[in-house]
mmCIF file of C-alpha atoms in Angstrom:
data_model
loop_
_atom_site.group_PDB
_atom_site.id
_atom_site.type_symbol
_atom_site.label_atom_id
_atom_site.label_comp_id
_atom_site.label_asym_id
_atom_site.label_seq_id
_atom_site.Cartn_x
_atom_site.Cartn_y
_atom_site.Cartn_z
ATOM 1 C CA SER A 1 15.628 21.365 23.901
ATOM 2 C CA GLN A 2 15.964 24.869 22.714
ATOM 3 C CA THR A 3 18.054 27.565 24.247
ATOM 4 C CA ILE A 4 18.956 31.268 23.688
ATOM 5 C CA HIS A 5 22.527 33.063 24.071
ATOM 6 C CA GLN A 6 22.727 36.708 24.586
ATOM 7 C CA TRP A 7 26.200 38.662 24.978
ATOM 8 C CA PRO A 8 27.674 40.362 26.407
ATOM 9 C CA ALA A 9 25.904 40.555 29.617
ATOM 10 C CA THR A 10 27.307 43.939 30.725
ATOM 11 C CA LEU A 11 29.156 46.766 28.220
ATOM 12 C CA VAL A 12 30.287 49.868 29.024
ATOM 13 C CA GLN A 13 30.826 52.017 25.760
ATOM 14 C CA PRO A 14 31.535 55.649 25.264
ATOM 15 C CA VAL A 15 29.180 58.134 23.364
ATOM 16 C CA GLY A 16 29.606 57.834 20.003
ATOM 17 C CA SER A 17 31.052 54.301 19.744
ATOM 18 C CA PRO A 18 29.665 51.480 17.536
ATOM 19 C CA LEU A 19 27.471 48.835 19.134
ATOM 20 C CA SER A 20 27.074 45.232 18.465
ATOM 21 C CA LEU A 21 24.954 43.025 20.701
ATOM 22 C CA GLU A 22 24.544 39.195 19.352
ATOM 23 C CA CYS A 23 21.735 36.640 20.244
ATOM 24 C CA THR A 24 21.812 33.212 19.092
ATOM 25 C CA VAL A 25 19.127 30.527 19.131
ATOM 26 C CA GLU A 26 20.064 26.686 19.488
ATOM 27 C CA GLY A 27 17.798 23.592 18.705
ATOM 28 C CA THR A 28 15.167 25.032 16.657
ATOM 29 C CA SER A 29 15.020 26.353 13.316
ATOM 30 C CA ASN A 30 12.939 29.447 11.436
ATOM 31 C CA PRO A 31 12.410 31.088 14.714
ATOM 32 C CA ASN A 32 11.078 34.559 15.085
ATOM 33 C CA LEU A 33 13.413 36.674 16.828
ATOM 34 C CA TYR A 34 13.073 39.864 18.853
ATOM 35 C CA TRP A 35 14.898 42.775 20.230
ATOM 36 C CA TYR A 36 13.543 44.707 23.550
ATOM 37 C CA ARG A 37 14.528 47.352 25.503
ATOM 38 C CA GLN A 38 13.115 47.018 29.178
ATOM 39 C CA ALA A 39 13.090 50.295 31.110
ATOM 40 C CA ALA A 40 11.979 50.843 34.507
ATOM 41 C CA GLY A 41 8.546 51.753 34.866
ATOM 42 C CA ARG A 42 8.130 51.844 31.048
ATOM 43 C CA GLY A 43 7.805 47.932 30.666
ATOM 44 C CA LEU A 44 9.314 45.937 27.481
ATOM 45 C CA GLN A 45 9.643 48.070 24.546
ATOM 46 C CA LEU A 46 10.023 46.096 20.978
ATOM 47 C CA LEU A 47 12.477 47.479 19.139
ATOM 48 C CA PHE A 48 12.895 45.040 16.086
ATOM 49 C CA TYR A 49 11.532 41.519 14.880
ATOM 50 C CA SER A 50 12.325 39.347 12.276
ATOM 51 C CA VAL A 51 10.391 36.155 10.890
ATOM 52 C CA GLY A 52 13.258 35.213 8.792
ATOM 53 C CA ILE A 53 16.733 35.621 7.569
ATOM 54 C CA GLY A 54 17.309 38.869 6.110
ATOM 55 C CA GLN A 55 13.593 39.957 7.196
ATOM 56 C CA ILE A 56 13.687 42.947 9.853
ATOM 57 C CA SER A 57 10.801 44.928 10.806
ATOM 58 C CA SER A 58 11.601 47.910 12.876
ATOM 59 C CA GLU A 59 8.966 49.104 15.643
ATOM 60 C CA VAL A 60 10.612 52.332 16.801
ATOM 61 C CA PRO A 61 12.693 54.769 14.676
ATOM 62 C CA GLN A 62 15.876 55.341 16.382
ATOM 63 C CA ASN A 63 19.784 55.251 16.452
ATOM 64 C CA LEU A 64 19.716 51.368 16.167
ATOM 65 C CA SER A 65 19.565 48.873 13.497
ATOM 66 C CA ALA A 66 19.103 44.730 13.755
ATOM 67 C CA SER A 67 20.373 42.159 11.230
ATOM 68 C CA ARG A 68 19.700 38.409 10.565
ATOM 69 C CA PRO A 69 22.529 37.302 8.676
ATOM 70 C CA GLN A 70 21.801 33.610 9.799
ATOM 71 C CA ASP A 71 18.592 31.664 10.779
ATOM 72 C CA ARG A 72 19.456 31.637 14.567
ATOM 73 C CA GLN A 73 21.265 34.762 15.074
ATOM 74 C CA PHE A 74 20.060 38.112 15.510
ATOM 75 C CA ILE A 75 22.650 41.121 16.005
ATOM 76 C CA LEU A 76 21.717 44.722 17.392
ATOM 77 C CA SER A 77 23.831 47.458 16.265
ATOM 78 C CA SER A 78 24.560 51.077 16.272
ATOM 79 C CA LYS A 79 26.890 53.073 14.507
ATOM 80 C CA LYS A 80 27.233 55.937 16.743
ATOM 81 C CA LEU A 81 25.863 55.274 20.234
ATOM 82 C CA LEU A 82 23.670 57.966 22.054
ATOM 83 C CA LEU A 83 23.456 58.566 26.034
ATOM 84 C CA SER A 84 19.910 57.717 25.675
ATOM 85 C CA ASP A 85 21.025 54.131 24.144
ATOM 86 C CA SER A 86 21.816 53.268 27.506
ATOM 87 C CA GLY A 87 19.466 50.607 29.036
ATOM 88 C CA PHE A 88 18.611 46.761 29.406
ATOM 89 C CA TYR A 89 18.393 44.830 26.038
ATOM 90 C CA LEU A 90 16.565 41.764 25.955
ATOM 91 C CA CYS A 91 16.566 39.051 22.813
ATOM 92 C CA ALA A 92 13.780 36.721 22.791
ATOM 93 C CA TRP A 93 12.652 33.993 20.433
ATOM 94 C CA SER A 94 9.560 32.048 19.664
ATOM 95 C CA PRO A 95 8.116 29.363 17.519
ATOM 96 C CA SER A 96 5.605 30.439 15.147
ATOM 97 C CA ASP A 97 2.206 31.301 17.200
ATOM 98 C CA GLN A 98 3.580 30.440 20.182
ATOM 99 C CA PRO A 99 4.905 32.424 23.327
ATOM 100 C CA GLN A 100 8.273 34.085 23.828
ATOM 101 C CA HIS A 101 11.720 33.066 25.216
ATOM 102 C CA PHE A 102 13.927 35.376 26.734
ATOM 103 C CA GLY A 103 17.444 35.510 27.221
ATOM 104 C CA ASP A 104 19.696 36.822 29.777
ATOM 105 C CA GLY A 105 19.711 40.382 28.401
ATOM 106 C CA THR A 106 22.532 42.843 28.088
ATOM 107 C CA ARG A 107 22.747 46.218 30.435
ATOM 108 C CA LEU A 108 24.257 48.753 28.484
ATOM 109 C CA SER A 109 26.013 51.849 29.671
ATOM 110 C CA ILE A 110 26.773 54.807 27.875
ATOM 111 C CA LEU A 111 29.307 57.179 28.961
ATOM 112 C CA ALA B 1 -4.746 51.432 19.305
ATOM 113 C CA GLN B 2 -3.525 48.418 21.087
ATOM 114 C CA ARG B 3 -2.529 48.559 24.447
ATOM 115 C CA VAL B 4 -2.002 46.676 27.586
ATOM 116 C CA THR B 5 -2.432 48.581 30.999
ATOM 117 C CA GLN B 6 -0.818 47.492 34.424
ATOM 118 C CA PRO B 7 -2.122 50.273 36.729
ATOM 119 C CA GLU B 8 0.142 49.357 39.653
ATOM 120 C CA LYS B 9 3.512 50.000 39.469
ATOM 121 C CA LEU B 10 4.435 48.466 42.957
ATOM 122 C CA LEU B 11 2.134 45.974 45.148
ATOM 123 C CA SER B 12 3.169 45.067 48.728
ATOM 124 C CA VAL B 13 1.054 42.216 50.478
ATOM 125 C CA PHE B 14 1.588 40.454 53.780
ATOM 126 C CA LYS B 15 2.402 36.367 53.071
ATOM 127 C CA GLY B 16 -0.847 34.517 53.111
ATOM 128 C CA ALA B 17 -2.861 37.384 51.665
ATOM 129 C CA PRO B 18 -4.648 37.448 48.226
ATOM 130 C CA VAL B 19 -2.901 38.789 45.620
ATOM 131 C CA GLU B 20 -4.486 40.274 42.388
ATOM 132 C CA LEU B 21 -2.364 42.072 39.925
ATOM 133 C CA LYS B 22 -4.309 44.063 37.449
ATOM 134 C CA CYS B 23 -3.942 44.228 33.740
ATOM 135 C CA ASN B 24 -6.482 45.599 31.285
ATOM 136 C CA TYR B 25 -5.906 45.691 27.206
ATOM 137 C CA SER B 26 -7.095 47.503 24.480
ATOM 138 C CA TYR B 27 -8.162 45.613 21.287
ATOM 139 C CA SER B 28 -11.002 45.116 19.012
ATOM 140 C CA GLY B 29 -10.455 41.633 18.253
ATOM 141 C CA SER B 30 -10.031 38.536 20.109
ATOM 142 C CA PRO B 31 -6.542 38.789 21.924
ATOM 143 C CA GLU B 32 -4.032 35.992 23.136
ATOM 144 C CA LEU B 33 -3.009 37.332 26.557
ATOM 145 C CA PHE B 34 0.049 36.219 28.621
ATOM 146 C CA TRP B 35 1.349 36.810 32.194
ATOM 147 C CA TYR B 36 5.244 36.468 32.302
ATOM 148 C CA VAL B 37 7.345 36.799 35.549
ATOM 149 C CA GLN B 38 11.186 38.010 36.114
ATOM 150 C CA TYR B 39 12.309 36.664 39.574
ATOM 151 C CA SER B 40 15.460 38.348 40.655
ATOM 152 C CA ARG B 41 18.223 37.969 38.792
ATOM 153 C CA GLN B 42 16.515 35.333 36.663
ATOM 154 C CA ARG B 43 15.205 35.669 32.931
ATOM 155 C CA LEU B 44 11.769 36.819 31.959
ATOM 156 C CA GLN B 45 9.593 33.540 31.793
ATOM 157 C CA LEU B 46 6.292 32.949 30.807
ATOM 158 C CA LEU B 47 3.908 32.238 33.749
ATOM 159 C CA LEU B 48 0.604 31.668 31.988
ATOM 160 C CA ARG B 49 -1.499 31.965 28.918
ATOM 161 C CA HIS B 50 -5.168 32.378 28.393
ATOM 162 C CA ILE B 51 -5.972 29.780 26.168
ATOM 163 C CA SER B 52 -4.411 27.227 28.538
ATOM 164 C CA ARG B 53 -6.519 27.721 31.368
ATOM 165 C CA GLU B 54 -4.123 26.214 33.867
ATOM 166 C CA SER B 55 -2.823 27.187 37.432
ATOM 167 C CA ILE B 56 0.927 27.700 37.599
ATOM 168 C CA LYS B 57 2.472 28.366 41.015
ATOM 169 C CA GLY B 58 -1.035 28.503 42.364
ATOM 170 C CA PHE B 59 -1.645 31.589 39.799
ATOM 171 C CA THR B 60 -4.317 31.753 37.662
ATOM 172 C CA ALA B 61 -5.970 34.850 35.297
ATOM 173 C CA ASP B 62 -9.323 34.907 33.328
ATOM 174 C CA LEU B 63 -9.613 36.243 30.624
ATOM 175 C CA ASN B 64 -12.924 38.838 30.948
ATOM 176 C CA LYS B 65 -13.584 40.140 27.149
ATOM 177 C CA GLY B 66 -16.367 42.462 28.721
ATOM 178 C CA GLU B 67 -14.236 44.299 30.901
ATOM 179 C CA THR B 68 -11.136 43.729 28.748
ATOM 180 C CA SER B 69 -9.256 42.373 31.620
ATOM 181 C CA PHE B 70 -6.670 39.584 32.569
ATOM 182 C CA HIS B 71 -6.039 40.044 36.178
ATOM 183 C CA LEU B 72 -3.796 37.547 37.915
ATOM 184 C CA LYS B 73 -4.734 36.053 40.875
ATOM 185 C CA LYS B 74 -3.314 33.954 43.781
ATOM 186 C CA PRO B 75 -5.514 33.334 46.871
ATOM 187 C CA PHE B 76 -2.297 32.931 49.220
ATOM 188 C CA ALA B 77 0.793 34.781 48.274
ATOM 189 C CA GLN B 78 4.067 33.656 49.363
ATOM 190 C CA GLU B 79 7.520 35.177 49.629
ATOM 191 C CA GLU B 80 8.975 33.455 46.567
ATOM 192 C CA ASP B 81 6.244 35.272 44.701
ATOM 193 C CA SER B 82 8.157 38.424 44.572
ATOM 194 C CA ALA B 83 9.028 39.404 41.366
ATOM 195 C CA MET B 84 8.247 41.619 38.714
ATOM 196 C CA TYR B 85 5.099 40.791 36.613
ATOM 197 C CA TYR B 86 4.487 41.547 33.130
ATOM 198 C CA CYS B 87 1.206 40.968 31.274
ATOM 199 C CA ALA B 88 1.046 40.815 27.387
ATOM 200 C CA LEU B 89 -0.976 40.849 24.559
ATOM 201 C CA ASN B 90 -0.805 39.118 21.044
ATOM 202 C CA PRO B 91 -3.414 40.650 18.841
ATOM 203 C CA GLY B 92 -2.539 37.983 16.267
ATOM 204 C CA THR B 93 0.571 38.930 14.489
ATOM 205 C CA TYR B 94 4.507 38.566 15.448
ATOM 206 C CA LYS B 95 4.489 41.680 17.489
ATOM 207 C CA TYR B 96 3.766 41.090 21.546
ATOM 208 C CA ILE B 97 2.581 44.221 23.626
ATOM 209 C CA PHE B 98 3.701 44.193 27.044
ATOM 210 C CA GLY B 99 2.506 46.404 29.829
ATOM 211 C CA THR B 100 4.729 48.580 32.015
ATOM 212 C CA GLY B 101 5.092 45.818 34.747
ATOM 213 C CA THR B 102 4.015 45.488 38.275
ATOM 214 C CA ARG B 103 6.502 44.508 40.867
ATOM 215 C CA LEU B 104 5.188 42.463 43.541
ATOM 216 C CA LYS B 105 6.270 42.304 47.320
ATOM 217 C CA VAL B 106 5.625 39.592 49.385
ATOM 218 C CA LEU B 107 6.193 40.561 53.281
ATOM 219 C CA ALA B 108 7.064 38.193 55.917
#
């Protein structure tokens, strides 16, 4: 069966430090992959999605970037974190034309 | 613009009372709509999708194209239904549009 792994679960970083959040999917090939930010009262904001290796679409211009170095690996990065980057980040995957499946999320706190 | 609106941030009902979580969407074509649920300390997970026309955990949702709504209903709420509920729209692309969510609290 398919599974999605997202880590770390929590992360505390100083302002100006780099970021790397990783998400991997097992048991499927060529999934669509997504990064969301979940904020209280604001729902899920789609940040990036990818339909294939090296194909990244950005939804919101910001301090973050995403990469897909392998078919089932999706990475969310930043070179210099801002206080406003604090939040809860969710990775999701879906087969083509099917509903999304979400990971456990990463709570990122910027100090 | 494509949008999903969940007007209630918090909905409190007593156990055994009917529940209706509202969802309205803005989309000119034929959308695919979903309800996702997040129980405490669990992953966000799919509850139901409109094309399935099925009842999951006693919940149903009917797509009303005239009113552009996809409200989630359950005739008798249970305490274990307490959770965060998100309505989502897939306008036929890879992008999903989520509402801001409604927290349901079922009181004993």
